[in-house]
Amino acid sequence: MNRFALSATGLVAASASAAPIEINVTFDRWVSEAGVQVFDSASSLVGSFYVSGGYVFGGGALSIASFAYNASGYSSPGYDLIMGGDLAAGTYTIVLTDTYGDGWSWGGVPGGVSGYGLNASGDPLAFTTSAGSVTGTFTVVPAPAGLALLGLAGLSRRRRG
């Protein structure tokens, strides 16, 4: 009797190590005053964003997926940013900074983190106070992959010979 067994245990560990996420950020018109930093639970910087000298900079495990001026109206926020990348499961701290110290609000429309996507979840974070920074948290929970579920279920099959 021949036996055939399939194990996807190695894939379970690989898929749990990192998951794709998105962070949606809205800035006021003075984006050159703004910065975004993301830290893991060990307080290590995993991603950042800022504008200096008219150039946009991003770094770490998070990259700039999209950055555009929002010209939908005079009282609209100034810029929209989507940061994306792969992060390990866990809780992260996001820090929004303003070097001028007046927050990210223009014409009554708040700037800040408008939402999270893919495998990240957290509450929106408005930056409407006259302060140099505001801090929030979000969580990354990887969605189980189909093959990983098969490995957890212990898929096996016997062949008759």
mmCIF file of C-alpha atoms in Angstrom:
data_model
loop_
_atom_site.group_PDB
_atom_site.id
_atom_site.type_symbol
_atom_site.label_atom_id
_atom_site.label_comp_id
_atom_site.label_asym_id
_atom_site.label_seq_id
_atom_site.Cartn_x
_atom_site.Cartn_y
_atom_site.Cartn_z
ATOM 1 C CA MET A 1 0.000 0.000 0.000
ATOM 2 C CA ASN A 2 1.448 3.344 -1.074
ATOM 3 C CA ARG A 3 0.718 6.419 0.945
ATOM 4 C CA PHE A 4 0.685 9.982 -0.210
ATOM 5 C CA ALA A 5 0.636 12.833 2.288
ATOM 6 C CA LEU A 6 0.648 16.544 1.687
ATOM 7 C CA SER A 7 1.701 18.937 4.382
ATOM 8 C CA ALA A 8 1.552 22.700 4.021
ATOM 9 C CA THR A 9 2.999 23.406 7.444
ATOM 10 C CA GLY A 10 5.950 25.340 6.012
ATOM 11 C CA LEU A 11 3.553 27.567 4.135
ATOM 12 C CA VAL A 12 1.646 28.341 7.314
ATOM 13 C CA ALA A 13 4.749 29.828 8.906
ATOM 14 C CA ALA A 14 5.642 31.787 5.776
ATOM 15 C CA SER A 15 2.191 33.301 5.345
ATOM 16 C CA ALA A 16 1.963 34.283 9.014
ATOM 17 C CA SER A 17 5.273 36.175 8.984
ATOM 18 C CA ALA A 18 4.066 39.161 6.926
ATOM 19 C CA ALA A 19 0.856 40.437 5.407
ATOM 20 C CA PRO A 20 0.146 43.196 2.881
ATOM 21 C CA ILE A 21 -1.376 46.346 4.382
ATOM 22 C CA GLU A 22 -2.405 49.851 3.344
ATOM 23 C CA ILE A 23 -2.582 53.075 5.329
ATOM 24 C CA ASN A 24 -4.667 55.898 3.832
ATOM 25 C CA VAL A 25 -3.538 59.372 4.919
ATOM 26 C CA THR A 26 -5.015 62.795 4.121
ATOM 27 C CA PHE A 27 -2.873 65.921 4.573
ATOM 28 C CA ASP A 28 -3.754 69.594 4.650
ATOM 29 C CA ARG A 29 -2.332 71.942 2.021
ATOM 30 C CA TRP A 30 0.971 72.361 3.883
ATOM 31 C CA VAL A 31 2.290 68.841 3.378
ATOM 32 C CA SER A 32 5.895 70.047 3.718
ATOM 33 C CA GLU A 33 5.166 70.432 7.467
ATOM 34 C CA ALA A 34 3.880 66.861 7.769
ATOM 35 C CA GLY A 35 5.456 63.535 8.604
ATOM 36 C CA VAL A 36 4.251 59.984 9.213
ATOM 37 C CA GLN A 37 6.139 57.356 11.212
ATOM 38 C CA VAL A 38 5.109 53.761 11.920
ATOM 39 C CA PHE A 39 6.668 51.786 14.788
ATOM 40 C CA ASP A 40 6.327 48.102 15.711
ATOM 41 C CA SER A 41 5.660 46.843 19.255
ATOM 42 C CA ALA A 42 9.429 46.948 20.004
ATOM 43 C CA SER A 43 9.440 50.693 19.110
ATOM 44 C CA SER A 44 11.489 50.061 15.954
ATOM 45 C CA LEU A 45 10.726 52.340 13.004
ATOM 46 C CA VAL A 46 9.208 50.222 10.204
ATOM 47 C CA GLY A 47 8.066 52.965 7.825
ATOM 48 C CA SER A 48 8.086 56.722 7.328
ATOM 49 C CA PHE A 49 6.982 59.507 4.996
ATOM 50 C CA TYR A 50 7.875 63.179 4.684
ATOM 51 C CA VAL A 51 8.319 65.973 2.128
ATOM 52 C CA SER A 52 11.473 68.082 2.018
ATOM 53 C CA GLY A 53 12.584 70.612 -0.577
ATOM 54 C CA GLY A 54 9.664 69.685 -2.820
ATOM 55 C CA TYR A 55 10.608 65.991 -2.862
ATOM 56 C CA VAL A 56 8.600 63.122 -1.366
ATOM 57 C CA PHE A 57 10.499 60.601 0.765
ATOM 58 C CA GLY A 58 9.379 57.243 2.119
ATOM 59 C CA GLY A 59 11.324 54.485 3.754
ATOM 60 C CA GLY A 60 11.371 51.218 5.607
ATOM 61 C CA ALA A 61 9.008 48.304 5.045
ATOM 62 C CA LEU A 62 6.277 50.687 3.857
ATOM 63 C CA SER A 63 6.492 52.325 0.457
ATOM 64 C CA ILE A 64 4.512 55.110 -1.173
ATOM 65 C CA ALA A 65 1.826 53.400 -3.251
ATOM 66 C CA SER A 66 0.124 56.670 -4.202
ATOM 67 C CA PHE A 67 0.638 60.370 -3.469
ATOM 68 C CA ALA A 68 -1.543 62.990 -5.150
ATOM 69 C CA TYR A 69 -2.878 66.499 -4.747
ATOM 70 C CA ASN A 70 -6.602 66.523 -3.952
ATOM 71 C CA ALA A 71 -8.089 69.362 -6.007
ATOM 72 C CA SER A 72 -11.757 68.596 -5.374
ATOM 73 C CA GLY A 73 -12.452 72.014 -3.862
ATOM 74 C CA TYR A 74 -11.045 75.002 -2.021
ATOM 75 C CA SER A 75 -11.871 73.657 1.418
ATOM 76 C CA SER A 76 -10.720 70.122 0.640
ATOM 77 C CA PRO A 77 -7.614 68.625 2.197
ATOM 78 C CA GLY A 78 -4.453 69.131 0.202
ATOM 79 C CA TYR A 79 -2.903 65.717 -0.462
ATOM 80 C CA ASP A 80 -3.788 62.036 -0.294
ATOM 81 C CA LEU A 81 -1.228 59.321 0.451
ATOM 82 C CA ILE A 82 -1.465 55.547 0.425
ATOM 83 C CA MET A 83 1.402 53.765 2.148
ATOM 84 C CA GLY A 84 1.657 50.052 1.459
ATOM 85 C CA GLY A 85 3.865 47.130 2.326
ATOM 86 C CA ASP A 86 4.139 43.851 4.184
ATOM 87 C CA LEU A 87 4.136 43.890 7.985
ATOM 88 C CA ALA A 88 4.258 41.071 10.518
ATOM 89 C CA ALA A 89 1.200 40.338 12.623
ATOM 90 C CA GLY A 90 0.951 42.589 15.664
ATOM 91 C CA THR A 91 0.080 46.032 16.953
ATOM 92 C CA TYR A 92 1.737 49.110 15.478
ATOM 93 C CA THR A 93 1.935 52.743 16.548
ATOM 94 C CA ILE A 94 1.491 55.484 13.960
ATOM 95 C CA VAL A 95 2.725 59.007 14.694
ATOM 96 C CA LEU A 96 1.580 61.974 12.614
ATOM 97 C CA THR A 97 3.756 65.076 12.972
ATOM 98 C CA ASP A 98 3.443 68.745 12.032
ATOM 99 C CA THR A 99 6.585 70.887 12.280
ATOM 100 C CA TYR A 100 4.551 74.129 12.386
ATOM 101 C CA GLY A 101 2.503 72.737 15.286
ATOM 102 C CA ASP A 102 -0.986 73.551 14.022
ATOM 103 C CA GLY A 103 -2.200 70.071 13.061
ATOM 104 C CA TRP A 104 -3.547 68.969 9.684
ATOM 105 C CA SER A 105 -6.821 70.797 9.225
ATOM 106 C CA TRP A 106 -7.805 73.132 6.399
ATOM 107 C CA GLY A 107 -11.170 74.754 5.836
ATOM 108 C CA GLY A 108 -12.800 72.640 8.528
ATOM 109 C CA VAL A 109 -11.775 69.383 6.843
ATOM 110 C CA PRO A 110 -9.582 67.231 9.107
ATOM 111 C CA GLY A 111 -6.429 65.550 7.926
ATOM 112 C CA GLY A 112 -5.040 62.350 9.393
ATOM 113 C CA VAL A 113 -5.400 58.619 8.838
ATOM 114 C CA SER A 114 -8.704 58.078 7.060
ATOM 115 C CA GLY A 115 -8.507 54.291 7.161
ATOM 116 C CA TYR A 116 -6.542 51.074 6.856
ATOM 117 C CA GLY A 117 -6.779 48.406 4.179
ATOM 118 C CA LEU A 118 -6.044 44.785 3.368
ATOM 119 C CA ASN A 119 -4.827 43.046 6.563
ATOM 120 C CA ALA A 120 -4.639 46.142 8.806
ATOM 121 C CA SER A 121 -7.408 47.492 10.985
ATOM 122 C CA GLY A 122 -7.743 50.447 13.300
ATOM 123 C CA ASP A 123 -9.755 53.547 14.015
ATOM 124 C CA PRO A 124 -9.360 56.669 11.871
ATOM 125 C CA LEU A 125 -6.968 59.195 13.409
ATOM 126 C CA ALA A 126 -7.864 62.879 12.963
ATOM 127 C CA PHE A 127 -5.132 65.486 13.393
ATOM 128 C CA THR A 128 -7.237 68.559 14.115
ATOM 129 C CA THR A 129 -5.607 69.824 17.295
ATOM 130 C CA SER A 130 -2.987 72.551 17.359
ATOM 131 C CA ALA A 131 -0.151 70.254 18.289
ATOM 132 C CA GLY A 132 3.119 68.988 16.928
ATOM 133 C CA SER A 133 2.010 65.358 16.825
ATOM 134 C CA VAL A 134 -0.788 62.885 17.377
ATOM 135 C CA THR A 135 -0.468 59.131 17.961
ATOM 136 C CA GLY A 136 -2.702 56.152 17.207
ATOM 137 C CA THR A 137 -2.479 52.386 16.836
ATOM 138 C CA PHE A 138 -3.494 49.765 14.312
ATOM 139 C CA THR A 139 -3.339 45.978 14.173
ATOM 140 C CA VAL A 140 -2.125 43.644 11.453
ATOM 141 C CA VAL A 141 -3.882 40.274 11.314
ATOM 142 C CA PRO A 142 -2.913 38.228 8.248
ATOM 143 C CA ALA A 143 -5.796 36.563 6.440
ATOM 144 C CA PRO A 144 -5.224 32.809 6.267
ATOM 145 C CA ALA A 145 -4.232 31.578 2.846
ATOM 146 C CA GLY A 146 -6.194 28.710 1.331
ATOM 147 C CA LEU A 147 -3.207 26.378 1.244
ATOM 148 C CA ALA A 148 -2.303 27.226 4.814
ATOM 149 C CA LEU A 149 -5.786 26.139 5.869
ATOM 150 C CA LEU A 150 -5.221 22.821 4.154
ATOM 151 C CA GLY A 151 -2.040 22.370 6.175
ATOM 152 C CA LEU A 152 -3.888 23.128 9.392
ATOM 153 C CA ALA A 153 -6.569 20.614 8.515
ATOM 154 C CA GLY A 154 -3.923 17.917 8.024
ATOM 155 C CA LEU A 155 -4.825 16.967 4.473
ATOM 156 C CA SER A 156 -3.752 13.437 3.678
ATOM 157 C CA ARG A 157 -4.738 10.837 1.140
ATOM 158 C CA ARG A 158 -4.132 7.133 0.718
ATOM 159 C CA ARG A 159 -3.625 5.499 -2.623
ATOM 160 C CA ARG A 160 -4.305 1.843 -3.257
ATOM 161 C CA GLY A 161 -1.698 0.133 -5.317
#
